[in-house]
Structures are given as structure tokens and as C-alpha cells.
mmCIF file of C-alpha atoms in Angstrom:
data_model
loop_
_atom_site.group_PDB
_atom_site.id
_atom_site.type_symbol
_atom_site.label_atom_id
_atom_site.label_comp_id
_atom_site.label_asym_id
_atom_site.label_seq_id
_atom_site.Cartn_x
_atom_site.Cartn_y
_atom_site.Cartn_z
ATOM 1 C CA UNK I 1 15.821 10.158 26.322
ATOM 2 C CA UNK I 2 16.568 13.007 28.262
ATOM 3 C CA UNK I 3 17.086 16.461 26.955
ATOM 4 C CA UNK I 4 17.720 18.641 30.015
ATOM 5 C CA UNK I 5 19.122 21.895 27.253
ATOM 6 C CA UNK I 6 15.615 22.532 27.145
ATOM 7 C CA UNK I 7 14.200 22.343 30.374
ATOM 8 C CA UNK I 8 14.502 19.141 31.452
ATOM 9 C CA UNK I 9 15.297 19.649 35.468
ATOM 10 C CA UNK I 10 15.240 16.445 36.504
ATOM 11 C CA UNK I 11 18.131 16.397 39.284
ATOM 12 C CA UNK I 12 18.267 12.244 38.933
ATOM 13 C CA UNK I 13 19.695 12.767 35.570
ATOM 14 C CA UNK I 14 23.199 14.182 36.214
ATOM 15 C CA UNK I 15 23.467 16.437 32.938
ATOM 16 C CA UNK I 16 20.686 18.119 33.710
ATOM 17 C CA UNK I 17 21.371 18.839 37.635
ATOM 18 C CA UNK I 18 25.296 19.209 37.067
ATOM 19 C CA UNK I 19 25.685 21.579 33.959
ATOM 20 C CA UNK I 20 26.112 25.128 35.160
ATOM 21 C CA UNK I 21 24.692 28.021 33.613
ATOM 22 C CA UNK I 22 27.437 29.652 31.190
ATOM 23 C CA UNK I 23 26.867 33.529 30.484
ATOM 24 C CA UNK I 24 26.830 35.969 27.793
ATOM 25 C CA UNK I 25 28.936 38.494 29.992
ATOM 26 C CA UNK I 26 26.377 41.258 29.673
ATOM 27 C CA UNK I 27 25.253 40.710 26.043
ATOM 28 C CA UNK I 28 22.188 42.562 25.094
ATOM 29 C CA UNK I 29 19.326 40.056 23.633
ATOM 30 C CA UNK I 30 17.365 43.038 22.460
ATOM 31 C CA UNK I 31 17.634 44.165 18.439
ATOM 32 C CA UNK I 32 20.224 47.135 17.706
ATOM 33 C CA UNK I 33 18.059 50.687 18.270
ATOM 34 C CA UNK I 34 19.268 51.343 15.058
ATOM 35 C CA UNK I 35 17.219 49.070 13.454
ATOM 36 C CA UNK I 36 13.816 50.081 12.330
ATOM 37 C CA UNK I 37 10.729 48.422 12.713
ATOM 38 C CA UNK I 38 10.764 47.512 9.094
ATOM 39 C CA UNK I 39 13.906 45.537 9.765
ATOM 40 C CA UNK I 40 16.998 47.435 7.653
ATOM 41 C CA UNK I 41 19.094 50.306 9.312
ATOM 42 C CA UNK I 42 17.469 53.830 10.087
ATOM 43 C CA UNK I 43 20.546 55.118 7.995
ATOM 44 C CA UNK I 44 21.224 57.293 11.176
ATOM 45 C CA UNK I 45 23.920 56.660 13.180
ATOM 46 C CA UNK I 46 25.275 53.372 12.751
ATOM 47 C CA UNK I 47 29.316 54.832 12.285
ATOM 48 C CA UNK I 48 30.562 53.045 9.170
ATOM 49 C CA UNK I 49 29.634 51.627 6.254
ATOM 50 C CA UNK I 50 30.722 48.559 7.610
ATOM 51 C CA UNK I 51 28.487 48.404 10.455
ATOM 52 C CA UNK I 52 25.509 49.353 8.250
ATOM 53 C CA UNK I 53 26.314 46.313 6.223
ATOM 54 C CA UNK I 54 26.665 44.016 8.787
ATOM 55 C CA UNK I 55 23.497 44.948 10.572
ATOM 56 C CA UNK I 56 21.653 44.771 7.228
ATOM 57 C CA UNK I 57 22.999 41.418 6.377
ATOM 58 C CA UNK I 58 22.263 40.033 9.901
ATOM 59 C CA UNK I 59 18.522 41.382 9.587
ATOM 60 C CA UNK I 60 17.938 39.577 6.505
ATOM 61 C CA UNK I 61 19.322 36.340 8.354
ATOM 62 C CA UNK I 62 17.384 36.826 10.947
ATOM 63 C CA UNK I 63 13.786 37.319 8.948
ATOM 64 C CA UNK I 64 15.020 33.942 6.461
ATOM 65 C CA UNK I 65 15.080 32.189 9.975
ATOM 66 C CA UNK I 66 11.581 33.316 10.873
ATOM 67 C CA UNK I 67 10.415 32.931 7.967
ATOM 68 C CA UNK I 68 11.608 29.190 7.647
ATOM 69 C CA UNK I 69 9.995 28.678 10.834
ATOM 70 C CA UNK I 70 6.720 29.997 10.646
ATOM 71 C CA UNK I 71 4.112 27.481 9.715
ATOM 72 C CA UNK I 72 6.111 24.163 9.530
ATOM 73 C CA UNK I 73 6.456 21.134 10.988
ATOM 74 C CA UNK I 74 8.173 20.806 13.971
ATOM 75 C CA UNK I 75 10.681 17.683 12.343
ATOM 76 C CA UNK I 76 11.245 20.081 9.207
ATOM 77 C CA UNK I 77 12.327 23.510 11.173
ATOM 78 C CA UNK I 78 16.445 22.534 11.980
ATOM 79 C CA UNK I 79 16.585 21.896 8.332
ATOM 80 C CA UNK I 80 14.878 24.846 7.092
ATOM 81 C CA UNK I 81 16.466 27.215 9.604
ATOM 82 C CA UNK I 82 20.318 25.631 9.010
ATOM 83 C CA UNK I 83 19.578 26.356 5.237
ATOM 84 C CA UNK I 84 18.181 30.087 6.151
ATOM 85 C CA UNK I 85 21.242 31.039 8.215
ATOM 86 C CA UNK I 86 23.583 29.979 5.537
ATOM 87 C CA UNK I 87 21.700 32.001 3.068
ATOM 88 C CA UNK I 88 20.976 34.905 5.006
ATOM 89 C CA UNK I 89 24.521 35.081 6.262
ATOM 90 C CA UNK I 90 26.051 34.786 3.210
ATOM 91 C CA UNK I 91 28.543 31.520 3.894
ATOM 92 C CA UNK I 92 29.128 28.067 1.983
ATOM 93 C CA UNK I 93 27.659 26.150 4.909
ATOM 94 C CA UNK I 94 25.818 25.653 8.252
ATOM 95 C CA UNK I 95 24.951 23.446 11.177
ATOM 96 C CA UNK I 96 22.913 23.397 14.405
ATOM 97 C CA UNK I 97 23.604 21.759 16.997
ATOM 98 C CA UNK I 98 22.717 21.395 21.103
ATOM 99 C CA UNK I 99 24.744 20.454 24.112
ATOM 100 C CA UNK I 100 27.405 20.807 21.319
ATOM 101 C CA UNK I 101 30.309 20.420 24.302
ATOM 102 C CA UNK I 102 29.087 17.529 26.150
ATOM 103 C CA UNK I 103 28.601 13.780 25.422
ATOM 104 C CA UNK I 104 25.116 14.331 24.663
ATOM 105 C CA UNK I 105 25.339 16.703 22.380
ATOM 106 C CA UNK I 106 22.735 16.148 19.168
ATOM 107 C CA UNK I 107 23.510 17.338 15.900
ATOM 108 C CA UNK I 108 19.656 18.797 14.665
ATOM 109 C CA UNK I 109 21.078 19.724 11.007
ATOM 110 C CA UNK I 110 24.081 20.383 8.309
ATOM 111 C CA UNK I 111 23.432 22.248 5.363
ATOM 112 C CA UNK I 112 25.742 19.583 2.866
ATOM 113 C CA UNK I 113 28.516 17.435 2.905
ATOM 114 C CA UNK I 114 31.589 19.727 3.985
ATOM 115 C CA UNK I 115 29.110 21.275 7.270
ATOM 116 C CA UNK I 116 28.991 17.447 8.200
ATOM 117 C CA UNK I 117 32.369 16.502 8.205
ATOM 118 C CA UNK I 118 33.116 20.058 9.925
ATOM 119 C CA UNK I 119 30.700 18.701 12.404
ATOM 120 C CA UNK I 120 32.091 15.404 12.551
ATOM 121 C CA UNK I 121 35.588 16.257 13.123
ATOM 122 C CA UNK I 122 34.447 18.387 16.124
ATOM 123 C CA UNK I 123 32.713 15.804 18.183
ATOM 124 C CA UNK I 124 35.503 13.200 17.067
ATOM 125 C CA UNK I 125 38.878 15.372 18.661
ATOM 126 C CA UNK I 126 36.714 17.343 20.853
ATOM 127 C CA UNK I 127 37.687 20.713 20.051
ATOM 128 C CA UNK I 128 37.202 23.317 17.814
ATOM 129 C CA UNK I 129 35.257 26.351 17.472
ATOM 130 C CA UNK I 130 31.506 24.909 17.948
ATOM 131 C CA UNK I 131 32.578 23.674 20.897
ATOM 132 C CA UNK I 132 34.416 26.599 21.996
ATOM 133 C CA UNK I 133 31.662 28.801 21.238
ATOM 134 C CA UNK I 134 29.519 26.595 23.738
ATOM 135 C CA UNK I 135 31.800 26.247 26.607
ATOM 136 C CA UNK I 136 32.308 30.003 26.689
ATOM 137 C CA UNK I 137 28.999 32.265 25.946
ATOM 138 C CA UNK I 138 31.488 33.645 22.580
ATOM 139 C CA UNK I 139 31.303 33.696 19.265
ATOM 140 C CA UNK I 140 34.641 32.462 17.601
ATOM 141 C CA UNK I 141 36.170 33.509 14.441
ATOM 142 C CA UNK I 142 38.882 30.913 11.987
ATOM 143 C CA UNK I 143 39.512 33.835 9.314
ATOM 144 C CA UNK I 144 42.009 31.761 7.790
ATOM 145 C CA UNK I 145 41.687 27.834 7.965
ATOM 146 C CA UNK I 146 44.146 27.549 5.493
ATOM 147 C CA UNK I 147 47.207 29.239 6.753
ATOM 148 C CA UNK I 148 46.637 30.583 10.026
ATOM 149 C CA UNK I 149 47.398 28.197 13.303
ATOM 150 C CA UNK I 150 44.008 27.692 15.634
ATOM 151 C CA UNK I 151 44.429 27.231 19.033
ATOM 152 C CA UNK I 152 42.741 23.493 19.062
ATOM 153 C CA UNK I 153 45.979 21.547 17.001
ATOM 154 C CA UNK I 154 43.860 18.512 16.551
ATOM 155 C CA UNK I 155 41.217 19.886 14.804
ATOM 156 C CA UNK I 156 43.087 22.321 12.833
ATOM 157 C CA UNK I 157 45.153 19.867 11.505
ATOM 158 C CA UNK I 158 42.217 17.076 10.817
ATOM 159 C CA UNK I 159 40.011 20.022 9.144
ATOM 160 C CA UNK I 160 42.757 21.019 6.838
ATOM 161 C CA UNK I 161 43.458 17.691 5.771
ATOM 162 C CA UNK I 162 39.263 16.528 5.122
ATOM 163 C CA UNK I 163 38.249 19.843 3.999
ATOM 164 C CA UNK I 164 40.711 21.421 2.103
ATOM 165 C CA UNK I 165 38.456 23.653 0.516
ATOM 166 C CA UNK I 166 37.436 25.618 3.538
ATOM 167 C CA UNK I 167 38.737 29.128 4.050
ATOM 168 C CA UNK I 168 37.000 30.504 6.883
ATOM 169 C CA UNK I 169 34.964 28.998 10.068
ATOM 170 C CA UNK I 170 32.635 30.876 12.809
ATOM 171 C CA UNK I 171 30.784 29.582 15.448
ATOM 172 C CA UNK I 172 27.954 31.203 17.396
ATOM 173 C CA UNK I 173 26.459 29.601 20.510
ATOM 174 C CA UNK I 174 22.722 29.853 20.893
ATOM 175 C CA UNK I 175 21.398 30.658 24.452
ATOM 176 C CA UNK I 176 18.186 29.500 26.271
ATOM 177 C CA UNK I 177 18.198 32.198 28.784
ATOM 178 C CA UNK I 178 21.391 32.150 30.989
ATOM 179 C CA UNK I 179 22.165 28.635 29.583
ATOM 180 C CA UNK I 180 24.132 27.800 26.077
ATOM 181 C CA UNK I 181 21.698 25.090 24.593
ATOM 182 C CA UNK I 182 24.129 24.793 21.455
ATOM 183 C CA UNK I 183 25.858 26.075 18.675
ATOM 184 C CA UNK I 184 25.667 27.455 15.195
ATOM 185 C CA UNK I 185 28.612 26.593 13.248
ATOM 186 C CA UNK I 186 29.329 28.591 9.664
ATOM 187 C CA UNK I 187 31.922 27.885 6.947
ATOM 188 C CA UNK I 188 32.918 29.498 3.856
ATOM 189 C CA UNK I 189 35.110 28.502 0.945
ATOM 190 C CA UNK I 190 36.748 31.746 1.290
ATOM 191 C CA UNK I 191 39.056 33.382 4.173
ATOM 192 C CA UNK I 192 37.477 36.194 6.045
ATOM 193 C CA UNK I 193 34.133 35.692 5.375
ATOM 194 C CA UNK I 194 32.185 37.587 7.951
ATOM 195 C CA UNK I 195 34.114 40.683 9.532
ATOM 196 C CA UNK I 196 34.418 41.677 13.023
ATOM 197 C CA UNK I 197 31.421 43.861 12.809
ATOM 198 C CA UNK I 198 29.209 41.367 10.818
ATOM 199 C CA UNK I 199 30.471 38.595 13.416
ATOM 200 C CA UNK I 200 28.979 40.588 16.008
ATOM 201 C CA UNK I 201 26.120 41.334 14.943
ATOM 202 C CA UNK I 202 25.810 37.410 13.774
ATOM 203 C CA UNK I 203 24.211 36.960 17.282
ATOM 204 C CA UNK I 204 20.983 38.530 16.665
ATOM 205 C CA UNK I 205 20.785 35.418 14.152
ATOM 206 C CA UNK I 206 21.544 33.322 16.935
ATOM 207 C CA UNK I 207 18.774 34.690 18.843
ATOM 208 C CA UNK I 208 16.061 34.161 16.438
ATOM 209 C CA UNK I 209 17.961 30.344 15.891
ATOM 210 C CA UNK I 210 17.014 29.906 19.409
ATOM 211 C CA UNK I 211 13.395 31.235 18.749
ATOM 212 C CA UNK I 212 12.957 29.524 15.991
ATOM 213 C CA UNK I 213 14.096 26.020 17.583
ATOM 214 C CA UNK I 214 11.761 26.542 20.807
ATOM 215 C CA UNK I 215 7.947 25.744 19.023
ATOM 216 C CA UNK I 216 9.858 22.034 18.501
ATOM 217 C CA UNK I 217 10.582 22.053 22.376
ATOM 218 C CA UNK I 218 8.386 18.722 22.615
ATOM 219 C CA UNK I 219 10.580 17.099 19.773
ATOM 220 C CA UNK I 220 13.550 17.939 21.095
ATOM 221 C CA UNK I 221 13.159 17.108 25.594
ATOM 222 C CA UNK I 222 11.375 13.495 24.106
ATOM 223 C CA UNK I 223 14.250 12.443 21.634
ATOM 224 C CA UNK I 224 11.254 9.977 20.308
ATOM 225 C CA UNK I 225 11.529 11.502 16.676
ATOM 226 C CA UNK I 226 14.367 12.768 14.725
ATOM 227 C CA UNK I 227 14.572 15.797 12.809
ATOM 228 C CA UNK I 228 14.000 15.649 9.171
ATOM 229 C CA UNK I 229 16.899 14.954 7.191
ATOM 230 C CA UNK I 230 18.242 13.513 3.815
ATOM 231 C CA UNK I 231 20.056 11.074 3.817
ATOM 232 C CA UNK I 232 17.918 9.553 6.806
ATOM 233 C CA UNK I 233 20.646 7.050 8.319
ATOM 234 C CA UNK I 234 22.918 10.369 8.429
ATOM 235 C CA UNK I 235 20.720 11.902 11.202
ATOM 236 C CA UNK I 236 19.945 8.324 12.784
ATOM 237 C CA UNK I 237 23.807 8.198 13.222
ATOM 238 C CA UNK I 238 23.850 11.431 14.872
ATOM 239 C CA UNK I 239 20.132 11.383 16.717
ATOM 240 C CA UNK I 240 19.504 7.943 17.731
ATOM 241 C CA UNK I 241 22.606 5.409 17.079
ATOM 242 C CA UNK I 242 25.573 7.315 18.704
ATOM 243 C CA UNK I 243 23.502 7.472 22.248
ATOM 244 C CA UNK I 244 22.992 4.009 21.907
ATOM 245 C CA UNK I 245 26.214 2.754 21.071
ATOM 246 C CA UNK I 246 27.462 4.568 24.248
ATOM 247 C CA UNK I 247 24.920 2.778 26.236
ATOM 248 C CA UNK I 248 26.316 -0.458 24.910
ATOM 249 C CA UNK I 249 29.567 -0.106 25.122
ATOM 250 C CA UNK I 250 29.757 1.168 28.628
ATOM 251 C CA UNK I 251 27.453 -2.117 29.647
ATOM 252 C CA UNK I 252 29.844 -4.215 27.753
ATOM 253 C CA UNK I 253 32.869 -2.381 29.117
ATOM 254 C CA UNK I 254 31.658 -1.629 32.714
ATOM 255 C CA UNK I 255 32.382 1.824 32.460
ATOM 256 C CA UNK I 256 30.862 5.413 32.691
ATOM 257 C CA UNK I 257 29.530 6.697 29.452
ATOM 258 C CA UNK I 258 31.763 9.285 29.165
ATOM 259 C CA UNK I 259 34.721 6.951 28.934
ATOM 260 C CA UNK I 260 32.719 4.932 26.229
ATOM 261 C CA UNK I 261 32.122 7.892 24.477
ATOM 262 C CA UNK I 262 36.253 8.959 24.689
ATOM 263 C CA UNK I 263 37.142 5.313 23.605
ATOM 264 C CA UNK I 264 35.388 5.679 20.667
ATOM 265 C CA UNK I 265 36.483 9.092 19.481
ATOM 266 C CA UNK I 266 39.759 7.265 20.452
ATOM 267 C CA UNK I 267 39.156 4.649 17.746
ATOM 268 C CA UNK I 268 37.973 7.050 15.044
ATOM 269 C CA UNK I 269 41.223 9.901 15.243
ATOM 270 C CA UNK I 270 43.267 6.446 15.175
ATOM 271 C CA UNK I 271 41.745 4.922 12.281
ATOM 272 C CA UNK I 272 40.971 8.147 10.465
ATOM 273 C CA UNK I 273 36.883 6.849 10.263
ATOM 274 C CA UNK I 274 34.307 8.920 11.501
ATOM 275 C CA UNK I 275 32.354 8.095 14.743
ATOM 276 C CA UNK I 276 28.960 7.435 12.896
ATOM 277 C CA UNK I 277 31.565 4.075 11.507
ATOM 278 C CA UNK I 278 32.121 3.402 14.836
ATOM 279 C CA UNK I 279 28.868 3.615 16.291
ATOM 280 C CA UNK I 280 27.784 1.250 12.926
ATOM 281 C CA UNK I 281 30.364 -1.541 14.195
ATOM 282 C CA UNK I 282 29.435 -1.245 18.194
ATOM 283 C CA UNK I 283 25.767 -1.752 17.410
ATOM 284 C CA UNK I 284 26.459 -4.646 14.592
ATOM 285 C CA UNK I 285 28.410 -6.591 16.908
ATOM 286 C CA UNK I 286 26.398 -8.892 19.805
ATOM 287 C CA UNK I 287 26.519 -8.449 23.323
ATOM 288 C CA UNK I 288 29.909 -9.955 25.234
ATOM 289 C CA UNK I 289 32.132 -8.641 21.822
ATOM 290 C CA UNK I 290 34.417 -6.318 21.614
#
């Protein structure tokens, strides 16, 4: 299986020869100056409190994710750096994912339950602020899932409904050099979680996401084994199954992938069932049905 996010550049594979570069608009990869070696704030002039806060809290982020890194297996590192991100940034939940706004995109990890179906509802209406956050180089902020109106109407209306405990959703893309490679998506039970200033700062995490994720490079371009996850036939669904219930429905349909892939998101946001159900029923049934 291809994985052209991370180097792939094969031209005969059309994802990887077609997807253009999207940029950061000038954003600086390098750590604040402010910052000491040590890793907290020099106390000097960082402006507010606020600021100070944010950078400290986005420090301590990023050393969980290099921490969770450093020294384990390649299969085990989405899982351990989705859990250090949500614990270093201080939210409810977390998930990685790469080519997040494109019909291959792989979901590498989801820190419980609620991330998932965040996740899930994404791919299904595609929209929402992962995939926002891919397709423009931006972080995006949902302060208030509850009561505010987002600018995707499908997604805001479907992630109300599933996850009525969610107050708050922010999504960070994760660059490999000029190119967005994925997405970090964040969720909290309560509105506002992460402030304009901490939001910003909230790519330096990013950055060491995308360090982090690059030692499992071989992993990743192969697709021949899965990151570790629990319940396994979760990250089957979302690794292995969904690409190959694509495959077989375009061969049974005659058409492109991409329409498979937009008939089934059809079926799931019409039956309310999420597209690892789907992919389940295209790959029970035998060749010539449905």
C-alpha cells in the first residue's frame, strides 16, 4: 500500500504525484527564543501571563511527546504520543491522523471512545475541523460545540447529537516539510479549552508530533503492519479494512475509488452507522453483490 505523505514519490500512483504542497504561510518551525534550554520560559519578556502559560503548557506537551517516543517500538509510538498530547495539553481527548483530507487518509490513534467517534464523524460527512486544519496549513478552534454554529453544518450537527458531552474541539495539522502529512485533533468536555495564545503555541506540539511519528517512517510508506491499538479490529477498520472495501466496491461497481469511497459515507450519514459498519458489510458480502 502506498503511503506517498511520507515520501512516497512515485508519479504512477496519482496521490502521490497530484497532491500539492499546502503551506504554513510563513510559520516559524523553530522553538519560541523565549524558551530556555531547560524547556520552561526565561521569565523575560514573554508579555502576559497568558502567554507565559501557554508556552509553558505547550513545552511540557512537547517533552511528554518525546518522551513517549524515545525508545519504543515503532507499532506502539501513535498510541503513546496521542495519549502524551492529550496529557500534556491538558484536553479530554486526542487523535492522529495522516492524509486526514483525502480518501486515503489513515487514522494512526484515538485516545478513547468520544476521540473515535469525533474521528469517525469527520471522515463520514467530510468536514470538520481535522480536515480543515489539513486542507489549509491552520490550526482551527470550536470554543463552543455546544452553542456556537461551525461553519461545516453537517458535522456540527452530527457531533452535537453523538457527543453531547463535548464542549470544545481544536485541530492542528502536522507538516512534513512544505507538505501537511495529517492532523492532530483535540477535544475537551469543557468550552474554551485552549486560548488563543495556548492554541498558537499548540504547534510546537505539532512539530515534535511530526518528529516523533518520522523513526516509524518504514511502518507507515509499507502499510504491512498496523499501529498498536486496543481494541485491535478498531484500528483494522481504520488501517486495513476501509482501503479494502474501497477496492471492492469500485471493482464491483466499475467506478473510481473516490466515488466508492463517497457512496459509502453516503450510506453511513443515511443510516446513522459508522463507516467501519459499512466497510464490515462490503467485505462480508461475495463478489457480484451489492
Amino acid at each position: 500500500m502506498c503511503r506517498p505523505w511520507l515520501g512516497c514519490g512515485d508519479a504512477g500512483h496519482p496521490a502521490c504525484a497530484d497532491r500539492p504542497p499546502v503551506r504554513a504561510g510563513g510559520r516559524e518551525s523553530a522553538w519560541p527564543s523565549a524558551w530556555t534550554a531547560e524547556g520552561g520560559s526565561d521569565g523575560g519578556h514573554r508579555g502576559t501571563s497568558g502567554r507565559a502559560a501557554a508556552g509553558r503548557l505547550a513545552m511540557k506537551a512537547v517533552r511528554l511527546v518525546a518522551q513517549a517516543a524515545a525508545d519504543t517500538p515503532s507499532e506502539e509510538v501513535p498510541r503513546r504520543v496521542c495519549a502524551a498530547v492529550r496529557e500534556g495539553l491538558g484536553v479530554d481527548g486526542a487523535t492522529l491522523s495522516l492524509l486526514t483530507d483525502t480518501p486515503s487518509r489513515q487514522l494512526l490513534a484515538a485516545s478513547d471512545d468520544a476521540a473515535l467517534v469525533l474521528e469517525e464523524i469527520q471522515f463520514t460527512v467530510l468536514e470538520g475541523p481535522c480536515i480543515s486544519a489539513a486542507r489549509t496549513g491552520e490550526p482551527v478552534a470550536v470554543d463552543d460545540l455546544r452553542h456556537e454554529l461551525t461553519p461545516w453544518p453537517l458535522f456540527g450537527a452530527m457531533a452535537r447529537e453523538k457527543l453531547p458531552g463535548v464542549g470544545s474541539v481544536y485541530a492542528l495539522p502536522l507538516f512534513f516539510g512544505d507538505y501537511v502529512l495529517g492532523s492532530v485533533d483535540l477535544l475537551a468536555t469543557r468550552p474554551r479549552a485552549l486560548g488563543e495564545d495556548a492554541l498558537k503555541q499548540a504547534s510546537h506540539v505539532a512539530d515534535a508530533v511530526t518528529a516523533a511519528l518520522m523513526p516509524t517512517r518504514e511502518m507507515l510508506l509499507t502499510g504491512n503492519d498496523a499501529p498498536a491499538w486496543e481494541p485491535e479490529q478498531v484500528v483494522r477498520a481504520h488501517w486495513f479494512d476501509t482501503s479494502r472495501a474501497v477496492g471492492a466496491l469500485a471493482a464491483r461497481r466499475r467506478i473510481s475509488p473516490e466515488d466508492a469511497l463517497a457512496l459509502m459515507r453516503a450510506e453511513a450519514f443515511r443510516t446513522g452507522r459508522s463507516l467501519p459498519d459499512i466497510t464490515t458489510d462490503i467485505l462480508r458480502d461475495p463478489p457480484g453483490t451489492s
